[in-house]
PDB file of C-alpha atoms in Angstrom:
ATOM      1  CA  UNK L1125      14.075  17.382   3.956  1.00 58.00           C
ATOM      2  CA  UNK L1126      12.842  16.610   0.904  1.00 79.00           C
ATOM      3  CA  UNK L1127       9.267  16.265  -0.373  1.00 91.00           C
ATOM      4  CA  UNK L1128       7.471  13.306  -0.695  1.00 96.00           C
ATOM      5  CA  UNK L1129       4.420  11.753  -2.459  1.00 98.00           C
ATOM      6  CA  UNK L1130       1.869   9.108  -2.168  1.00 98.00           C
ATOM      7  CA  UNK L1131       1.691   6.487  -5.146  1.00 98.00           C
ATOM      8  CA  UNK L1132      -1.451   5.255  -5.546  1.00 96.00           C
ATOM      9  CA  UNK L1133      -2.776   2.964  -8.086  1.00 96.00           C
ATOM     10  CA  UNK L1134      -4.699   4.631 -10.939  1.00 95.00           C
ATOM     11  CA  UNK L1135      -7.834   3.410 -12.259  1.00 89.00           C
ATOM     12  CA  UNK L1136     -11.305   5.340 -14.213  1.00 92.00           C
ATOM     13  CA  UNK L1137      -8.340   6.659 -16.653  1.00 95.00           C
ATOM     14  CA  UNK L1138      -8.197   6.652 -19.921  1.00 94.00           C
ATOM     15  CA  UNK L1139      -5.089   4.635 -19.314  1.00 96.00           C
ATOM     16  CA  UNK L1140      -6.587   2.195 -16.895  1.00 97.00           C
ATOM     17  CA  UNK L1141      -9.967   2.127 -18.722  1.00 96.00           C
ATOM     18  CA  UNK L1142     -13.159   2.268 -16.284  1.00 95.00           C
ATOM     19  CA  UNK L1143     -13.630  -0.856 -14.222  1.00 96.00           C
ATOM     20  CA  UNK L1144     -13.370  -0.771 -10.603  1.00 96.00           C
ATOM     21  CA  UNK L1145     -11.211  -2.920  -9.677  1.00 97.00           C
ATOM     22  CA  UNK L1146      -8.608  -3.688 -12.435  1.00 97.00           C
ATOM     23  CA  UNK L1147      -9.038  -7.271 -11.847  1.00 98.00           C
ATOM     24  CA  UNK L1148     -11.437  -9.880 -10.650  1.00 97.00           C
ATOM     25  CA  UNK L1149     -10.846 -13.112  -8.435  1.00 97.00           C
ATOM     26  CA  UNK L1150     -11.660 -16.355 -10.498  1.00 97.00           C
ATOM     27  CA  UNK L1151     -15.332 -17.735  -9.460  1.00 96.00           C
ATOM     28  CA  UNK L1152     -13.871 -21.266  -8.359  1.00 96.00           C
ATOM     29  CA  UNK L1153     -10.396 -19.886  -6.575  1.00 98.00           C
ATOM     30  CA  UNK L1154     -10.392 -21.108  -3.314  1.00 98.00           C
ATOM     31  CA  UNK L1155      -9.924 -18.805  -0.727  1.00 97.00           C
ATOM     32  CA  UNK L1156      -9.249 -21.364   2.115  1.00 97.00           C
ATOM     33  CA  UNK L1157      -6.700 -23.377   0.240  1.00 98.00           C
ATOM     34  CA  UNK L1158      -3.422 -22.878   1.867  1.00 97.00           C
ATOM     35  CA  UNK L1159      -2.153 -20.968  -0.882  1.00 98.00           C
ATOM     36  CA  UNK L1160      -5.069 -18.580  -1.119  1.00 98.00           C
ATOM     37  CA  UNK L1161      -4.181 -15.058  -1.543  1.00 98.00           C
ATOM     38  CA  UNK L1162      -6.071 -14.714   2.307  1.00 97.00           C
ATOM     39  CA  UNK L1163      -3.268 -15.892   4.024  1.00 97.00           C
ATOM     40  CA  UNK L1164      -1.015 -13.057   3.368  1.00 97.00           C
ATOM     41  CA  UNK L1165      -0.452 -10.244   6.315  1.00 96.00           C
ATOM     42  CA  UNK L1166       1.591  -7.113   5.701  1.00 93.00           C
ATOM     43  CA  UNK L1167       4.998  -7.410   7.195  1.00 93.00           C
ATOM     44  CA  UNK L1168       5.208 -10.763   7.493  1.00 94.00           C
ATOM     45  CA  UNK L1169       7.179 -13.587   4.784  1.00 95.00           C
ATOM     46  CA  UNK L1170       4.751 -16.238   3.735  1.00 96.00           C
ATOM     47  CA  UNK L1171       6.023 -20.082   4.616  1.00 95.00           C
ATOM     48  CA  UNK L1172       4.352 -21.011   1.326  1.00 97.00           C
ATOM     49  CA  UNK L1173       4.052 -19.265  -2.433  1.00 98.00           C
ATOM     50  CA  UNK L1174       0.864 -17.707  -2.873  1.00 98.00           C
ATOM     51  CA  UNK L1175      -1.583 -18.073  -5.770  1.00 98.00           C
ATOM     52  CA  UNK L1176      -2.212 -14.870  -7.497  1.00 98.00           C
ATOM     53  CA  UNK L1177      -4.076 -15.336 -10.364  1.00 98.00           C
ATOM     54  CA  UNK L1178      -6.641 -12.933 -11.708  1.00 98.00           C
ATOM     55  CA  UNK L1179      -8.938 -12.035 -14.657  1.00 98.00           C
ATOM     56  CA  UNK L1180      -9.145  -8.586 -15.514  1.00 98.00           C
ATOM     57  CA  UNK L1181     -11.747  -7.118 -15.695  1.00 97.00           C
ATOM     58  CA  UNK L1182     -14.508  -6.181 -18.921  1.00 95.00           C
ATOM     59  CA  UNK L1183     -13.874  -2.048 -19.440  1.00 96.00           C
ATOM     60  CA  UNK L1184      -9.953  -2.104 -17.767  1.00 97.00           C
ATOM     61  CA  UNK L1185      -6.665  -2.207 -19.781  1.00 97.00           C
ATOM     62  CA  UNK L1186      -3.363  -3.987 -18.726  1.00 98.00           C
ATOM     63  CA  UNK L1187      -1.377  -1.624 -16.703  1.00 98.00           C
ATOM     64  CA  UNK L1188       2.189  -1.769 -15.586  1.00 98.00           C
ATOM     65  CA  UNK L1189       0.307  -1.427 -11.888  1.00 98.00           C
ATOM     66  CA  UNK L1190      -3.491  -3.025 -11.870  1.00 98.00           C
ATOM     67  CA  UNK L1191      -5.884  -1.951  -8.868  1.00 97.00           C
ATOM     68  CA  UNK L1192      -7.170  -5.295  -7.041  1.00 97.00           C
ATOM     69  CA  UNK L1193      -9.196  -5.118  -3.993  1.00 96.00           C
ATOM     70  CA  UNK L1194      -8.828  -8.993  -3.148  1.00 97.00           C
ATOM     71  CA  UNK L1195      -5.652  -9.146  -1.374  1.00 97.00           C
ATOM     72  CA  UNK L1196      -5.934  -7.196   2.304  1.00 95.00           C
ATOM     73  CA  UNK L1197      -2.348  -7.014   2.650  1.00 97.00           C
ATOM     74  CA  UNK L1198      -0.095  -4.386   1.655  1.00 97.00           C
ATOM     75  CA  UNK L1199       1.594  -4.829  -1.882  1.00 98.00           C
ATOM     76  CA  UNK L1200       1.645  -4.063  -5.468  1.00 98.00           C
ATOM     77  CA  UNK L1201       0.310  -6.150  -8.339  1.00 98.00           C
ATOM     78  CA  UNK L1202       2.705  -4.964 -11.211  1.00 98.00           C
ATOM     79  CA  UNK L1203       3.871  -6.081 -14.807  1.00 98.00           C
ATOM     80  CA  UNK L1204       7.596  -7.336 -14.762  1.00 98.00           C
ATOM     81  CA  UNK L1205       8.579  -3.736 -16.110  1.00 97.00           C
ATOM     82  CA  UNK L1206       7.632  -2.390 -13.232  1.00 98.00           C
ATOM     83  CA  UNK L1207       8.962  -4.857 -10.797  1.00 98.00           C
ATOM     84  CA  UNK L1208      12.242  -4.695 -12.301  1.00 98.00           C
ATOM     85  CA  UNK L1209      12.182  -1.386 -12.006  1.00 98.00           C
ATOM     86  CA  UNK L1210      10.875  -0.813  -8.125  1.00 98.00           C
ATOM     87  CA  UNK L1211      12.585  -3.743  -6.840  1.00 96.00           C
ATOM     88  CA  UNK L1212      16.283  -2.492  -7.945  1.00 97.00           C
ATOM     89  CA  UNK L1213      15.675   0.631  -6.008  1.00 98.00           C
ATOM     90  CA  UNK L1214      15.983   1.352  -2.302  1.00 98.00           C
ATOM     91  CA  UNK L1215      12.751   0.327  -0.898  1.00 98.00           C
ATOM     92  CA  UNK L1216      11.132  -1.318   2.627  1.00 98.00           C
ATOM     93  CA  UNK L1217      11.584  -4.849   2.593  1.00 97.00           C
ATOM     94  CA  UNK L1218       9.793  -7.107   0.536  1.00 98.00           C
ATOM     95  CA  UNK L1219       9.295  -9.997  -1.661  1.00 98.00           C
ATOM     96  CA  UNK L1220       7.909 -10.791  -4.779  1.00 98.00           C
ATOM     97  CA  UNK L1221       5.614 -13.603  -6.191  1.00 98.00           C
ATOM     98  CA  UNK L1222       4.379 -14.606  -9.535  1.00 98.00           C
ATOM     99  CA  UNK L1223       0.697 -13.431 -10.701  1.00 98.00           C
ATOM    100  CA  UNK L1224      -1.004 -14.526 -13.657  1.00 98.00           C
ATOM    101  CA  UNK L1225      -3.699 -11.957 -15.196  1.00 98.00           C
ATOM    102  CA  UNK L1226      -6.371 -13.501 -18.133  1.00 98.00           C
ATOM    103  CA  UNK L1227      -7.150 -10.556 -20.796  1.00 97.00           C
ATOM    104  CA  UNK L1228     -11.061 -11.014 -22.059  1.00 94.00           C
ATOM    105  CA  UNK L1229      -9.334 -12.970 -24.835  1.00 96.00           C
ATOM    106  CA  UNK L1230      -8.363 -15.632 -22.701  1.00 97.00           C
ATOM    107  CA  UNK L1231      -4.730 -14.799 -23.209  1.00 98.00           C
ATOM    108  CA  UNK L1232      -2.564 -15.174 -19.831  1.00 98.00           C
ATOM    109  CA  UNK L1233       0.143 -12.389 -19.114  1.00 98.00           C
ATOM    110  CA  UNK L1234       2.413 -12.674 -16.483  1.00 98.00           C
ATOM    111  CA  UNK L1235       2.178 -10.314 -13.505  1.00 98.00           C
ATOM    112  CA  UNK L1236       4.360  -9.807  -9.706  1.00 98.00           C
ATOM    113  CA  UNK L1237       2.441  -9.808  -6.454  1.00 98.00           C
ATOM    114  CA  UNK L1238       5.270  -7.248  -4.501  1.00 98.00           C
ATOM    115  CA  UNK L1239       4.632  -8.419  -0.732  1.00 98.00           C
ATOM    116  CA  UNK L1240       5.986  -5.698   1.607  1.00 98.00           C
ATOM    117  CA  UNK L1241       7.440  -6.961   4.764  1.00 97.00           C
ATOM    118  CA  UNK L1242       8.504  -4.228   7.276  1.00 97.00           C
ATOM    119  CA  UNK L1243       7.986  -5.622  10.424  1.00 95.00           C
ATOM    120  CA  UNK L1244      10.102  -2.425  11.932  1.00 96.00           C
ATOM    121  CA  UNK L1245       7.667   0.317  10.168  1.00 96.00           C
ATOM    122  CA  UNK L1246       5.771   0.946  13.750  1.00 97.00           C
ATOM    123  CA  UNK L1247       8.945   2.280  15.415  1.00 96.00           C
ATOM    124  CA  UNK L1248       9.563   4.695  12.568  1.00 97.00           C
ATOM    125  CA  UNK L1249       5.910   6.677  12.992  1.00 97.00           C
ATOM    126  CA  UNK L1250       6.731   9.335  15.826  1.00 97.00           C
ATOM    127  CA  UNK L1251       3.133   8.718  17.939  1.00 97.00           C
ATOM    128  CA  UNK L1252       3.874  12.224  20.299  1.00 95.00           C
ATOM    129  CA  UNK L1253       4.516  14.704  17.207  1.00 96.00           C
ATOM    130  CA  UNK L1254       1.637  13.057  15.146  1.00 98.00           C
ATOM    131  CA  UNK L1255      -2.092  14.122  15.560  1.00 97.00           C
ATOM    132  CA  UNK L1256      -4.546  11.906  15.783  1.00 98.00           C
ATOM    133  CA  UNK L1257      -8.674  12.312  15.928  1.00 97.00           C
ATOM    134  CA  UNK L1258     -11.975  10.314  16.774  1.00 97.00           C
ATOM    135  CA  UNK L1259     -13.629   9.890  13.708  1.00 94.00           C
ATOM    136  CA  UNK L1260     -17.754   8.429  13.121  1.00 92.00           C
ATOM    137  CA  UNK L1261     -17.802   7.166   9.318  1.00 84.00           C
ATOM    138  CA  UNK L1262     -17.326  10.552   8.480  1.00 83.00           C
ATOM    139  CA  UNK L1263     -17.611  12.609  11.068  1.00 90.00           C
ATOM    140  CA  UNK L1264     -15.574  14.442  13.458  1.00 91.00           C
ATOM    141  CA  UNK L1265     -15.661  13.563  16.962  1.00 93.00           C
ATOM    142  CA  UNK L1266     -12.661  15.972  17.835  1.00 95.00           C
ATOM    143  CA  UNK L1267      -9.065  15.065  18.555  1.00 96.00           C
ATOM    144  CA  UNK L1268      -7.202  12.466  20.758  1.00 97.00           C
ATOM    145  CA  UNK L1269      -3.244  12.258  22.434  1.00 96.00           C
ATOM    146  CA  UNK L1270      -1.527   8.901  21.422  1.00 97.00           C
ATOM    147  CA  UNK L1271       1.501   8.591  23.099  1.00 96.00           C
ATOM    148  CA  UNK L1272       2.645   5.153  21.459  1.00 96.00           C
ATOM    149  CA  UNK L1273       0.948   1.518  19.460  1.00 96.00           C
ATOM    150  CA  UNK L1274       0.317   0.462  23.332  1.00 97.00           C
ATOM    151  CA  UNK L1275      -1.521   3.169  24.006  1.00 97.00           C
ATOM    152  CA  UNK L1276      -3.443   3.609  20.315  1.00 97.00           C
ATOM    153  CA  UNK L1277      -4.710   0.089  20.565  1.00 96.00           C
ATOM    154  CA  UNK L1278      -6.043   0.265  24.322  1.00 97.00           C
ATOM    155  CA  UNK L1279      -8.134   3.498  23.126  1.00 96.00           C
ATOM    156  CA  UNK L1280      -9.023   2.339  20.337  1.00 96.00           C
ATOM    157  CA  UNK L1281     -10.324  -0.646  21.673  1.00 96.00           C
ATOM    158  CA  UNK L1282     -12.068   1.347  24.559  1.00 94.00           C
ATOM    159  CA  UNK L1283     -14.130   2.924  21.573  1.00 93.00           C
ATOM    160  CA  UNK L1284     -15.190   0.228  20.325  1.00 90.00           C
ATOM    161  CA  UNK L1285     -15.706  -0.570  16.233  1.00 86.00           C
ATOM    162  CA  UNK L1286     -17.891   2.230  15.278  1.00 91.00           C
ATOM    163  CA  UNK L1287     -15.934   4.960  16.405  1.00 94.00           C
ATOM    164  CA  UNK L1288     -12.205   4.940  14.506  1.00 96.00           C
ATOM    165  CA  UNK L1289      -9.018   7.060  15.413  1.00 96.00           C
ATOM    166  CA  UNK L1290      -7.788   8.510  12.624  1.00 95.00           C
ATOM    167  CA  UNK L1291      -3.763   9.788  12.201  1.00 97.00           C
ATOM    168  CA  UNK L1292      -4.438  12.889  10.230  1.00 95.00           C
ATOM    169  CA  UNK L1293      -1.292  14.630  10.533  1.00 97.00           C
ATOM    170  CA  UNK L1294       1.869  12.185  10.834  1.00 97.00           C
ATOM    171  CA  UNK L1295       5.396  12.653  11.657  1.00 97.00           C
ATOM    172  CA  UNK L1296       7.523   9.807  11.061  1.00 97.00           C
ATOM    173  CA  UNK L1297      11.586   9.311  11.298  1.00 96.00           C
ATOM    174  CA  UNK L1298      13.090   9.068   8.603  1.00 96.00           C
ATOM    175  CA  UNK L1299      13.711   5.220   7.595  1.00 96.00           C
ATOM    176  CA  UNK L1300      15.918   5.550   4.532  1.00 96.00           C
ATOM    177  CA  UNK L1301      13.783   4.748   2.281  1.00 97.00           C
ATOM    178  CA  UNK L1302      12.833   6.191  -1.167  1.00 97.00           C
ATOM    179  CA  UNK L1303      10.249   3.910  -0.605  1.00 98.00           C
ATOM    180  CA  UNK L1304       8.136   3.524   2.472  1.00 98.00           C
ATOM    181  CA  UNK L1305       4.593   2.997   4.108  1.00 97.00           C
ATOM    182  CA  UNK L1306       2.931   4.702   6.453  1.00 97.00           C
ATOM    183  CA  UNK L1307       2.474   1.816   9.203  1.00 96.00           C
ATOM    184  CA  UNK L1308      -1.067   2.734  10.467  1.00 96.00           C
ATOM    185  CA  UNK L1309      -3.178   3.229   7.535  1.00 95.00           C
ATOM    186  CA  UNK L1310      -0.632   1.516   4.523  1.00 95.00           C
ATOM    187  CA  UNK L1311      -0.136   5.031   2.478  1.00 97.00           C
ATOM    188  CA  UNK L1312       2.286   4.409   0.003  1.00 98.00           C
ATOM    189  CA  UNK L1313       5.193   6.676   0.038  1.00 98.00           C
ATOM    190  CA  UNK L1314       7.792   7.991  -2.412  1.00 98.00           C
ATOM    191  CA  UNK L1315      10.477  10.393  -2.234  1.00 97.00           C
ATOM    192  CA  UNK L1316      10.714  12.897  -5.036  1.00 96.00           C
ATOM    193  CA  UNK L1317      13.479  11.116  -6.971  1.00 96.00           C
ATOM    194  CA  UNK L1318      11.598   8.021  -6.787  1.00 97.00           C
ATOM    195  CA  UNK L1319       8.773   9.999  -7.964  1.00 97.00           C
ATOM    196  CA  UNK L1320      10.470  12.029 -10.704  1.00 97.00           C
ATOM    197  CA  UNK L1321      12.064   8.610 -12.282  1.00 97.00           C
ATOM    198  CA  UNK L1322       8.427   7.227 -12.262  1.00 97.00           C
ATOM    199  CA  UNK L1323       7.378  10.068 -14.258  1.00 96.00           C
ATOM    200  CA  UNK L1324      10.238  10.036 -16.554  1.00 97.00           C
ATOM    201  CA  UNK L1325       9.836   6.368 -17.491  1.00 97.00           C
ATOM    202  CA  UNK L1326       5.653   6.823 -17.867  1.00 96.00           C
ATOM    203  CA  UNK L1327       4.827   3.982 -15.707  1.00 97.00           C
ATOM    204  CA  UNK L1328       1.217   3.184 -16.479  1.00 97.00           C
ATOM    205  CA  UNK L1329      -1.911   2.815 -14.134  1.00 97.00           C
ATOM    206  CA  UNK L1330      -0.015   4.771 -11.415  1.00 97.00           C
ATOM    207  CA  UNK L1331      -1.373   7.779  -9.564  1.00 97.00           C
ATOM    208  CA  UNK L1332       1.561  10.195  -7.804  1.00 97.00           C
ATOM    209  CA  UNK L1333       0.328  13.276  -5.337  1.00 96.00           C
ATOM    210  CA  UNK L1334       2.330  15.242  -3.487  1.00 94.00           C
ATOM    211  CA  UNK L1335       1.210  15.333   0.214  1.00 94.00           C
ATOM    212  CA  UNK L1336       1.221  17.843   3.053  1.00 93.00           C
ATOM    213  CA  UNK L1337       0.316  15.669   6.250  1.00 95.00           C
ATOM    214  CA  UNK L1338       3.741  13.787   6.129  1.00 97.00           C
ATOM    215  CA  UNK L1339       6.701  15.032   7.951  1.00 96.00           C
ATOM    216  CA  UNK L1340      10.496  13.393   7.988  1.00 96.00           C
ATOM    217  CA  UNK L1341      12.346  14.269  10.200  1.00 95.00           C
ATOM    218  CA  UNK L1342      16.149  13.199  11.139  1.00 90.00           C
ATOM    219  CA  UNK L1343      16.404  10.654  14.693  1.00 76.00           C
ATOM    220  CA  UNK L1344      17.812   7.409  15.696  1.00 60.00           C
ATOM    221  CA  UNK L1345      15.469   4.906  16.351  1.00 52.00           C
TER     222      UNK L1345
END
């Protein structure tokens, strides 16, 4: 197999300049509108179009991917470059909405909220050739079997909020993707042509590291 690498979204570059996040909700957006940005969840399509608007931020630079901690659910917030680019390659399932992002000048640029969808991701992560462990904000309370999601949630639940299992080493069939997410935790991940195109076209505000807790391997689902 081949390898493959997280993608991350950059920021404290001196690409991505050194505000945390890229981008800032407006003061008067309304999160409880129907709209609102809160109503997205990962894997599922949206019965309505989202608002994405966004100011960024004093000290960060338009990107061709911005870092915003507002939206829970998985996705990218890209520049139309960039969406152009991802969306013509063989990725999870997904669809994309219009963002608007306001530079400290008041000038509007137009941006893509890219809305993964893959309600199928849980079958791909292999539960018995994964390893999993009880973690305590940061520490180690030893390891744990999962055998499947049925099983993860009833332990986890069983532990309560404060303690957290943790998949530290994962094995997940291969889905055919270039690109794909890791269904527990959302890591983004990219196979190495995916990530050597990146590199060759100089994306900016994106952060690619090659991993070594992810292994493909070749099954049926």
């Amino acid at each position: 197999m081949g390898k493959y690498f997280s993608l991350e979204t950059a920021f404290d570059t001196p690409e991505t300049g050194s505000a945390y996040p890229a981008v800032e909700s407006y003061k008067n957006y309304n999160f409880n509108a129907s709209n609102s940005v809160n109503n997205l969840d990962t894997n599922t399509i949206p019965g309505f179009t989202p608002s994405v608007r966004f100011k960024l931020a004093r000290k960060a630079k338009l990107t061709d991917v911005l870092k915003q901690i507002t939206i829970s659910a998985r996705g990218l917030l890209v520049s139309q470059k960039f969406k152009d680019y991802l969306t013509r390659k063989n990725i999870i399932p997904h669809v994309c909405f219009p963002a608007t992002i306001e530079d400290i000048d008041s000038i509007i640029h137009n941006y893509y909220w890219i809305h993964f969808t893959w309600e199928e991701s849980i079958k791909y992560l292999d539960f018995e050739n994964s390893k999993f462990k009880i973690k305590r904000v940061s520490r180690d309370l030893g390891e744990i079997n999962i055998k499947n999601y049925k099983d993860l949630v009833l332990k986890q639940s069983e532990l309560g909020f404060i303690k957290m299992i943790h998949n530290y080493e994962t094995t997940m069939i291969n889905p055919g993707y270039d690109l794909f997410l890791h269904p527990l935790n959302g890591t983004i991940y990219i196979s190495e042509e995916l990530k050597n195109q990146m590199t060759s076209l100089k994306f900016s505000g994106i952060s690619i590291k090659e991993i070594n807790n992810l292994k493909v391997v070749e099954s049926e689902v």
